[in-house]
Every structure is written in C-alpha cells, then in structure tokens.
CSV table of C-alpha atoms in Angstrom, one decimal:
chain,number,residue,atom,x,y,z
A,16,UNK,CA,22.2,-18.2,11.9
A,17,UNK,CA,20.1,-15.3,13.2
A,18,UNK,CA,16.4,-15.9,13.4
A,19,UNK,CA,14.2,-14.0,11.0
A,20,UNK,CA,12.2,-11.2,12.7
A,21,UNK,CA,8.8,-12.6,11.6
A,22,UNK,CA,9.6,-15.9,13.3
A,23,UNK,CA,10.6,-14.3,16.6
A,24,UNK,CA,8.5,-14.1,19.7
A,25,UNK,CA,8.9,-10.4,19.7
A,26,UNK,CA,6.9,-10.1,16.5
A,27,UNK,CA,4.0,-12.1,17.8
A,28,UNK,CA,2.9,-9.7,20.5
A,29,UNK,CA,-0.7,-9.9,19.3
A,30,UNK,CA,-2.5,-12.6,17.3
A,31,UNK,CA,-5.8,-13.2,15.5
A,32,UNK,CA,-6.7,-15.8,18.1
A,33,UNK,CA,-6.3,-13.3,21.0
A,34,UNK,CA,-8.3,-10.6,19.1
A,35,UNK,CA,-11.1,-13.1,18.4
A,36,UNK,CA,-11.8,-13.3,22.1
A,37,UNK,CA,-12.5,-9.6,22.5
A,38,UNK,CA,-16.1,-8.6,23.0
A,39,UNK,CA,-17.8,-5.7,21.3
A,40,UNK,CA,-17.4,-3.7,24.6
A,41,UNK,CA,-13.7,-4.6,24.7
A,42,UNK,CA,-13.3,-3.3,21.1
A,43,UNK,CA,-15.2,-0.1,22.0
A,44,UNK,CA,-12.7,0.7,24.8
A,45,UNK,CA,-9.8,-0.3,22.5
A,46,UNK,CA,-10.9,2.1,19.8
A,47,UNK,CA,-11.4,4.8,22.4
A,48,UNK,CA,-7.8,4.4,23.6
A,49,UNK,CA,-6.5,4.5,20.0
A,50,UNK,CA,-8.5,7.5,18.9
A,51,UNK,CA,-8.7,9.6,22.0
A,52,UNK,CA,-5.6,8.4,23.9
A,53,UNK,CA,-7.6,7.2,26.9
A,54,UNK,CA,-11.0,6.6,28.4
A,55,UNK,CA,-11.4,9.7,30.5
A,56,UNK,CA,-12.0,12.3,27.7
A,57,UNK,CA,-13.1,12.4,24.1
A,58,UNK,CA,-12.7,14.8,21.2
A,59,UNK,CA,-15.8,16.2,19.4
A,60,UNK,CA,-15.2,15.7,15.6
A,61,UNK,CA,-17.4,18.8,14.9
A,62,UNK,CA,-15.9,21.5,17.1
A,63,UNK,CA,-12.7,19.8,18.2
A,64,UNK,CA,-13.4,20.3,21.9
A,65,UNK,CA,-11.5,17.9,24.3
A,66,UNK,CA,-13.6,17.2,27.3
A,67,UNK,CA,-15.4,14.6,29.3
A,68,UNK,CA,-18.5,14.9,27.1
A,69,UNK,CA,-21.9,13.5,28.1
A,70,UNK,CA,-21.8,9.8,27.4
A,71,UNK,CA,-24.9,7.6,26.7
A,72,UNK,CA,-23.8,4.1,27.6
A,73,UNK,CA,-26.7,2.3,26.0
A,74,UNK,CA,-26.2,4.0,22.6
A,75,UNK,CA,-22.4,4.3,22.9
A,76,UNK,CA,-22.6,7.9,21.8
A,77,UNK,CA,-21.5,11.2,23.2
A,78,UNK,CA,-23.1,14.6,23.3
A,79,UNK,CA,-20.6,17.5,23.0
A,80,UNK,CA,-20.7,19.9,26.0
A,81,UNK,CA,-19.8,22.8,23.7
A,82,UNK,CA,-21.6,22.5,20.4
A,83,UNK,CA,-24.2,19.9,21.7
A,84,UNK,CA,-23.8,17.7,18.7
A,85,UNK,CA,-24.0,13.9,19.1
A,86,UNK,CA,-21.1,11.7,17.9
A,87,UNK,CA,-19.9,8.1,18.1
A,88,UNK,CA,-16.5,6.4,17.9
A,89,UNK,CA,-16.9,6.2,14.1
A,90,UNK,CA,-18.0,9.8,13.6
A,91,UNK,CA,-15.6,11.9,11.5
A,92,UNK,CA,-13.5,8.8,10.4
A,93,UNK,CA,-13.3,6.7,7.3
A,94,UNK,CA,-15.7,4.3,9.0
A,95,UNK,CA,-18.5,6.9,9.4
A,96,UNK,CA,-21.8,5.7,8.0
A,97,UNK,CA,-20.5,2.1,8.0
A,98,UNK,CA,-22.8,-0.5,9.6
A,99,UNK,CA,-19.8,-2.8,10.3
A,100,UNK,CA,-19.4,-3.6,14.0
A,101,UNK,CA,-16.1,-2.6,15.6
A,102,UNK,CA,-15.1,-6.3,15.9
A,103,UNK,CA,-15.4,-6.8,12.2
A,104,UNK,CA,-13.5,-3.6,11.4
A,105,UNK,CA,-10.7,-4.8,13.8
A,106,UNK,CA,-10.7,-8.2,12.1
A,107,UNK,CA,-10.3,-6.7,8.6
A,108,UNK,CA,-7.5,-4.4,9.8
A,109,UNK,CA,-5.7,-7.4,11.4
A,110,UNK,CA,-6.1,-9.4,8.2
A,111,UNK,CA,-4.7,-6.5,6.2
A,112,UNK,CA,-1.7,-6.0,8.5
A,113,UNK,CA,-0.7,-9.7,8.7
A,114,UNK,CA,-0.6,-10.3,4.9
A,115,UNK,CA,2.9,-9.8,3.6
A,116,UNK,CA,1.9,-9.2,0.0
A,117,UNK,CA,-1.6,-7.8,0.5
A,118,UNK,CA,-5.0,-9.6,0.8
A,119,UNK,CA,-7.8,-9.8,-1.7
A,120,UNK,CA,-11.3,-8.5,-1.1
A,121,UNK,CA,-12.6,-12.0,-2.0
A,122,UNK,CA,-10.6,-13.5,0.9
A,123,UNK,CA,-11.7,-10.8,3.3
A,124,UNK,CA,-15.3,-11.3,2.2
A,125,UNK,CA,-15.2,-15.0,3.0
A,126,UNK,CA,-13.2,-14.7,6.3
A,127,UNK,CA,-15.2,-11.8,7.7
A,128,UNK,CA,-18.6,-13.0,6.4
A,129,UNK,CA,-19.4,-9.7,4.6
A,130,UNK,CA,-20.4,-8.9,1.1
A,131,UNK,CA,-17.6,-8.6,-1.5
A,132,UNK,CA,-18.6,-4.9,-2.1
A,133,UNK,CA,-18.2,-4.2,1.7
A,134,UNK,CA,-14.7,-5.9,1.7
A,135,UNK,CA,-13.6,-4.1,-1.4
A,136,UNK,CA,-14.5,-0.6,-0.1
A,137,UNK,CA,-13.1,-1.4,3.4
A,138,UNK,CA,-9.7,-2.4,2.0
A,139,UNK,CA,-9.5,0.7,-0.1
A,140,UNK,CA,-10.4,2.8,2.9
A,141,UNK,CA,-7.3,1.4,4.6
A,142,UNK,CA,-5.2,2.3,1.6
A,143,UNK,CA,-6.7,5.8,1.5
A,144,UNK,CA,-5.8,6.2,5.2
A,145,UNK,CA,-2.2,5.2,4.5
A,146,UNK,CA,-2.0,7.7,1.7
A,147,UNK,CA,-3.5,10.7,3.5
A,148,UNK,CA,-1.6,10.2,6.7
A,149,UNK,CA,1.8,9.9,5.0
A,150,UNK,CA,4.0,12.8,6.1
A,151,UNK,CA,7.2,12.1,4.2
A,152,UNK,CA,10.2,14.5,4.8
A,153,UNK,CA,12.8,14.7,2.0
A,154,UNK,CA,14.8,11.5,1.6
A,155,UNK,CA,18.5,11.9,2.4
A,156,UNK,CA,21.7,9.9,2.7
A,157,UNK,CA,21.7,7.0,0.3
A,158,UNK,CA,18.6,6.9,-2.0
A,159,UNK,CA,17.6,4.3,-4.5
A,160,UNK,CA,15.3,5.4,-7.4
A,161,UNK,CA,13.8,3.2,-10.1
A,162,UNK,CA,10.7,2.7,-12.2
A,163,UNK,CA,8.8,-0.5,-13.1
A,164,UNK,CA,6.0,-1.5,-15.5
A,165,UNK,CA,2.8,-2.6,-13.8
A,166,UNK,CA,-0.6,-3.5,-15.3
A,167,UNK,CA,-1.4,-4.1,-18.9
A,168,UNK,CA,0.5,-7.3,-19.5
A,169,UNK,CA,-0.4,-8.6,-23.0
A,170,UNK,CA,-1.1,-12.3,-23.2
A,171,UNK,CA,1.1,-14.6,-25.3
A,172,UNK,CA,-0.2,-16.2,-28.4
A,173,UNK,CA,-2.1,-19.4,-28.7
A,174,UNK,CA,0.6,-21.6,-30.2
A,175,UNK,CA,4.0,-22.7,-29.0
A,176,UNK,CA,7.0,-22.6,-31.4
A,177,UNK,CA,9.0,-25.8,-31.6
A,178,UNK,CA,12.4,-25.0,-30.2
A,179,UNK,CA,15.5,-25.8,-32.4
A,180,UNK,CA,18.2,-28.1,-30.9
A,181,UNK,CA,20.8,-25.3,-31.0
A,182,UNK,CA,18.4,-23.0,-29.1
A,183,UNK,CA,17.9,-25.6,-26.4
A,184,UNK,CA,21.6,-26.2,-26.1
A,185,UNK,CA,22.2,-22.5,-25.7
A,186,UNK,CA,19.6,-22.2,-23.0
A,187,UNK,CA,21.1,-25.2,-21.1
A,188,UNK,CA,24.5,-23.6,-21.3
A,189,UNK,CA,23.1,-20.4,-19.7
A,190,UNK,CA,21.2,-22.4,-17.1
A,191,UNK,CA,17.8,-21.3,-18.4
A,192,UNK,CA,14.5,-23.1,-19.0
A,193,UNK,CA,14.3,-25.3,-22.1
A,194,UNK,CA,10.6,-24.3,-22.8
A,195,UNK,CA,9.8,-23.1,-26.2
A,196,UNK,CA,8.6,-19.5,-26.7
A,197,UNK,CA,5.0,-19.0,-27.4
A,198,UNK,CA,3.8,-17.2,-30.5
A,199,UNK,CA,3.1,-13.5,-30.3
A,200,UNK,CA,-0.3,-12.3,-29.2
A,201,UNK,CA,-2.6,-10.3,-31.5
A,202,UNK,CA,-2.1,-6.6,-32.0
A,203,UNK,CA,-5.6,-5.9,-30.8
A,204,UNK,CA,-4.9,-7.7,-27.5
A,205,UNK,CA,-1.6,-5.8,-27.1
A,206,UNK,CA,-3.2,-2.4,-27.6
A,207,UNK,CA,-6.1,-3.2,-25.2
A,208,UNK,CA,-3.8,-4.3,-22.5
A,209,UNK,CA,-1.4,-1.4,-23.0
A,210,UNK,CA,-4.1,1.1,-22.0
A,211,UNK,CA,-3.8,-0.1,-18.4
A,212,UNK,CA,0.0,-0.1,-18.3
A,213,UNK,CA,1.7,2.4,-16.0
A,214,UNK,CA,5.1,3.1,-14.5
A,215,UNK,CA,5.3,2.9,-10.7
A,216,UNK,CA,8.4,5.0,-9.7
A,217,UNK,CA,9.9,4.6,-6.2
A,218,UNK,CA,12.5,6.4,-4.2
A,219,UNK,CA,13.8,4.7,-1.0
A,220,UNK,CA,16.0,6.0,1.7
A,221,UNK,CA,18.5,3.3,2.6
A,222,UNK,CA,20.2,2.8,6.0
A,223,UNK,CA,23.1,0.3,6.1
A,224,UNK,CA,22.1,-2.9,7.9
A,225,UNK,CA,18.4,-2.1,7.8
A,226,UNK,CA,17.8,-1.7,4.1
A,227,UNK,CA,15.0,0.7,2.9
A,228,UNK,CA,13.5,2.6,5.8
A,229,UNK,CA,11.5,5.3,4.1
A,230,UNK,CA,9.6,4.9,0.8
A,231,UNK,CA,7.9,7.4,-1.6
A,232,UNK,CA,6.0,6.1,-4.6
A,233,UNK,CA,4.7,7.8,-7.7
A,234,UNK,CA,2.7,6.9,-10.8
A,235,UNK,CA,3.7,8.0,-14.3
A,236,UNK,CA,2.8,7.2,-17.8
A,237,UNK,CA,6.4,6.6,-18.8
A,238,UNK,CA,9.8,6.6,-17.0
A,239,UNK,CA,10.8,10.1,-18.3
A,240,UNK,CA,13.0,13.0,-17.2
A,241,UNK,CA,9.9,15.1,-16.2
A,242,UNK,CA,8.9,12.5,-13.6
A,243,UNK,CA,12.5,12.0,-12.4
A,244,UNK,CA,12.9,15.8,-12.0
A,245,UNK,CA,9.6,16.0,-10.0
A,246,UNK,CA,11.0,13.3,-7.6
A,247,UNK,CA,14.3,15.1,-7.3
A,248,UNK,CA,12.8,18.5,-6.7
A,249,UNK,CA,10.3,17.5,-4.1
A,250,UNK,CA,11.5,14.3,-2.3
A,251,UNK,CA,15.3,14.1,-2.3
A,252,UNK,CA,17.6,16.4,-0.3
A,253,UNK,CA,20.4,18.1,-2.2
A,254,UNK,CA,23.8,16.4,-1.9
A,255,UNK,CA,22.4,12.9,-1.3
A,256,UNK,CA,23.9,9.8,-2.8
A,257,UNK,CA,21.4,8.7,-5.4
A,258,UNK,CA,21.6,5.3,-7.1
A,259,UNK,CA,19.6,4.5,-10.3
A,260,UNK,CA,19.8,2.2,-13.3
A,261,UNK,CA,21.2,3.4,-16.7
A,262,UNK,CA,17.9,5.0,-17.8
A,263,UNK,CA,18.5,8.4,-19.5
A,264,UNK,CA,15.6,9.9,-17.5
A,265,UNK,CA,18.0,10.3,-14.5
A,266,UNK,CA,20.8,11.9,-16.5
A,267,UNK,CA,20.2,15.3,-14.8
A,268,UNK,CA,20.8,13.8,-11.3
A,269,UNK,CA,24.6,14.1,-11.7
A,270,UNK,CA,24.4,17.9,-11.4
A,271,UNK,CA,22.4,17.8,-8.2
A,272,UNK,CA,23.5,14.6,-6.3
A,273,UNK,CA,26.3,12.2,-6.1
A,274,UNK,CA,24.9,10.0,-8.8
A,275,UNK,CA,25.9,6.3,-9.3
A,276,UNK,CA,24.4,4.0,-11.8
A,277,UNK,CA,24.2,0.2,-12.5
A,278,UNK,CA,23.6,-1.1,-16.0
A,279,UNK,CA,20.9,-3.7,-15.5
A,280,UNK,CA,21.2,-5.1,-19.0
A,281,UNK,CA,24.6,-6.5,-17.9
A,282,UNK,CA,24.6,-6.8,-14.1
A,283,UNK,CA,22.5,-6.5,-10.9
A,284,UNK,CA,25.4,-4.8,-9.1
A,285,UNK,CA,28.7,-3.4,-10.1
A,286,UNK,CA,32.0,-4.8,-8.9
A,287,UNK,CA,32.2,-1.9,-6.5
A,288,UNK,CA,28.8,-2.7,-5.0
A,289,UNK,CA,26.7,0.0,-6.7
A,290,UNK,CA,23.1,-1.2,-7.0
A,291,UNK,CA,19.5,0.0,-6.5
A,292,UNK,CA,18.4,-3.3,-4.9
A,293,UNK,CA,16.1,-1.6,-2.3
A,294,UNK,CA,14.0,-0.2,-5.2
A,295,UNK,CA,13.9,-3.7,-6.7
A,296,UNK,CA,12.9,-5.1,-3.4
A,297,UNK,CA,9.9,-2.9,-3.3
A,298,UNK,CA,9.0,-3.9,-6.9
A,299,UNK,CA,9.3,-7.5,-5.9
A,300,UNK,CA,6.6,-7.1,-3.2
A,301,UNK,CA,4.3,-5.1,-5.5
A,302,UNK,CA,4.6,-7.7,-8.3
A,303,UNK,CA,3.7,-10.5,-5.9
A,304,UNK,CA,0.6,-8.5,-5.0
A,305,UNK,CA,-0.3,-8.0,-8.6
A,306,UNK,CA,0.3,-11.6,-9.8
A,307,UNK,CA,-0.7,-13.6,-6.7
A,308,UNK,CA,-3.3,-11.5,-4.8
A,309,UNK,CA,-5.2,-9.0,-6.9
A,310,UNK,CA,-4.3,-10.5,-10.4
A,311,UNK,CA,-4.8,-7.1,-11.9
A,312,UNK,CA,-4.5,-3.5,-11.0
A,313,UNK,CA,-6.7,-0.8,-12.6
A,314,UNK,CA,-4.6,2.2,-13.6
A,315,UNK,CA,-7.1,4.4,-11.6
A,316,UNK,CA,-6.2,2.7,-8.3
A,317,UNK,CA,-2.7,1.6,-9.0
A,318,UNK,CA,-1.2,4.4,-6.8
A,319,UNK,CA,-3.3,3.1,-3.9
A,320,UNK,CA,-1.8,-0.4,-4.2
A,321,UNK,CA,1.7,1.1,-4.6
A,322,UNK,CA,1.3,3.1,-1.4
A,323,UNK,CA,0.0,0.0,0.5
A,324,UNK,CA,3.2,-1.9,-0.5
A,325,UNK,CA,5.3,1.1,0.5
A,326,UNK,CA,3.7,1.0,4.0
A,327,UNK,CA,4.3,-2.7,4.2
A,328,UNK,CA,8.0,-2.3,3.3
A,329,UNK,CA,8.5,0.5,5.8
A,330,UNK,CA,6.7,-1.3,8.6
A,331,UNK,CA,8.3,-4.7,8.1
A,332,UNK,CA,10.4,-4.3,11.3
A,333,UNK,CA,7.4,-3.4,13.4
A,334,UNK,CA,5.6,-6.0,15.6
A,335,UNK,CA,2.1,-7.3,14.8
A,336,UNK,CA,0.6,-5.0,17.4
A,337,UNK,CA,2.5,-2.0,16.4
A,338,UNK,CA,1.3,-2.4,12.8
A,339,UNK,CA,-2.3,-3.0,13.9
A,340,UNK,CA,-2.4,0.0,16.2
A,341,UNK,CA,-0.7,2.2,13.6
A,342,UNK,CA,-3.1,1.4,10.9
A,343,UNK,CA,-6.1,1.6,13.2
A,344,UNK,CA,-5.0,5.0,14.4
A,345,UNK,CA,-4.7,6.2,10.8
A,346,UNK,CA,-8.2,5.1,10.0
A,347,UNK,CA,-9.6,7.0,13.0
A,348,UNK,CA,-7.6,10.2,12.4
A,349,UNK,CA,-7.9,10.6,8.7
A,350,UNK,CA,-11.3,12.2,8.6
A,351,UNK,CA,-14.2,11.3,6.3
A,352,UNK,CA,-13.2,9.3,3.3
A,353,UNK,CA,-12.9,11.3,0.1
A,354,UNK,CA,-12.9,8.5,-2.4
A,355,UNK,CA,-15.0,5.7,-1.1
A,356,UNK,CA,-18.3,7.1,0.3
A,357,UNK,CA,-21.0,6.0,-2.1
A,358,UNK,CA,-18.6,4.1,-4.4
A,359,UNK,CA,-21.2,1.5,-5.3
A,360,UNK,CA,-23.7,4.3,-6.0
A,361,UNK,CA,-21.4,5.7,-8.7
A,362,UNK,CA,-19.5,8.4,-6.7
A,363,UNK,CA,-16.0,7.3,-7.8
A,364,UNK,CA,-12.6,8.8,-8.3
A,365,UNK,CA,-12.4,9.5,-12.0
A,366,UNK,CA,-8.8,10.6,-12.4
A,367,UNK,CA,-5.4,8.8,-12.0
A,368,UNK,CA,-2.7,10.1,-9.6
A,369,UNK,CA,-0.1,10.7,-12.4
A,370,UNK,CA,2.9,13.0,-11.9
A,371,UNK,CA,3.9,12.9,-15.6
C-alpha cells in the first residue's frame, strides 16, 4: 500500500523544531530572500525602485536612493505597523500552514504567547493575503460544482422523544444509530440562528488521479440560478464537463456545458461513476473547521474561511516548506491590509462578500 504524502519524508522538508532554532537575524535574512528574491538588492515600497539602497544595520531599515524614504522589511505589507517580531510572525505562519483544518486564534494566542486580539487579526491577515493574491484562470476540463449550508445551525430542543420499538427496528435494519430524536427547538431560536446561515458555493477543476487541483469559492444567500449563472459566466470555460447535483439552480448548464448530474437524495455516485465528490471533499474540510476549530463562522467573514480551506485543498500536495514560503510571500507582496488595520478600534468590514 502506497504511503500517504503527509507521512512521507518528502513532505517534512521543514519543521517547527528547525524553525524554532532560527535567530531574529536569521529570520530577517529569510524574509529578505522571500520578499526581494535575494540579499543584494531591495525594493522601495513607495516608489518601486530596485536598488542596493542605503542600509542601516542597527535599525534594520533602508533609505531609498531615489525617493529618500525610509522603509523596513514590513513596510507596505500586511504586517506594517505590527509590533510582532519576525520570529513570531514566522511561528504563526507555520502554525497556520501545518493545520489541516485550520487553527483557532485561541490556540495561536497560547502557543505564540500573544494576546487573543493579536492572534485573531494575524490569522485574518493571512486569509486576506490568500484572497487578494488569488489569480484564478477559468476552470476547464472536468469541473465539480455544488453548494452547502454553513453557519446558523439551530439547536435541537430540550427533551428527547422516546423511540418506538418499530422505529428502532427500522433503524437497525438500515444500519443507523438507535438514538431517539430530540424535540424541535423553539421558533425564536431557529430564526435567530437562520440570520447567520449562508450558502458556500464551490467550483473545482478535477484532474484524474490528483483530484481537485484548482478551487474557486463564493458566498450566496441561497443556492439559486443567479449564483450558478455568475459562476458559469466568470469561472468555467465553455465546453467543459460540469458535474453537479440535481438542484434546479444548475438547469441552465446543459446549454453551455456537457452537464452531468447525480441525485444525492438517492446516491452519492451513479452506476456510471458520475459524482461531484471533489466539491463534497472541500465541504468536508470546511465543516471540520466550522465544527471542530472555529465552532462558529460569522456571515461577514465566512468567505475568508472558505478561501482559506480552498487554499488548503489546492496546496495539499505541496511540502511543508513550499506551503510556508508560499504563504509568507503572499503576506509580503499583498500590500497594506484593507480589512484589518485598526480592527479593534472599530474600523471593520461592514458588508458580506455575497454574489447573489
């Protein structure tokens, strides 16, 4: 039996233990290599000049030879104005990359010895970097599209109904749990939770033998034809093989693509092998994040979490160092954060990223 990639020596090309032995000067050179592509020259974030700018070793700052502005390794990045040392930034990035289903701000706060507020904003800066550096071309070939409910799960009622003997027998016959159903929750509870419920829609390009290799995610209020049309118009190449479930929102796909469907109320896959399992695979990871890591997702930031899981899905075949370098480069090349500067002072993103 072939060994899983995550268990292989190839994956473990860098570790938290090795990174913990780096000094602050080592991290300074590491960040320079990632951001500027070497130690000889640097790029002024103000005027964009590439040169061997004047370097002040004691301050670890440069002065541009062209516009005469001072800048540091963090200037013009999502880490600008942050007081975190480079070693802690690298530690947070490594923790983020090594977690299969995401990591909570509370865990990062404890492990990195920073305030919860600092950890919360740092993790969201990583998610923003992923979103703003995504350069998705149109999906082609075989594409799996689906939508799933996230957030706003109403609680069950207080009491358990006593199961009837015939109901237990029927469950045993189907191989299901014998537990009795709980009573329904209150209407007020249902309406309160429903306000935070959204549909995460996903489109994944599938390569035989590798699974999903390119993932695009969207946030919608419902799984409707308007949202499905937006995905088809902007993210799927004409003539592709598109596989969905039986939802009527995708009925227009037959006119534009080779459209195959699977009726999930009856089966996971048809007898001919038609399925949209790669979309379901993505939802599985996102649900594990929602239930086991974050425990809830605000509708305002649900798209951020959805993009994080898309990045994790698409980079699952990368080694630990490749993921670490990729995410670190994204944070250093995104520019100033648009959504998380002054978050705890009230400067917050007010709108959701809904497509329909």
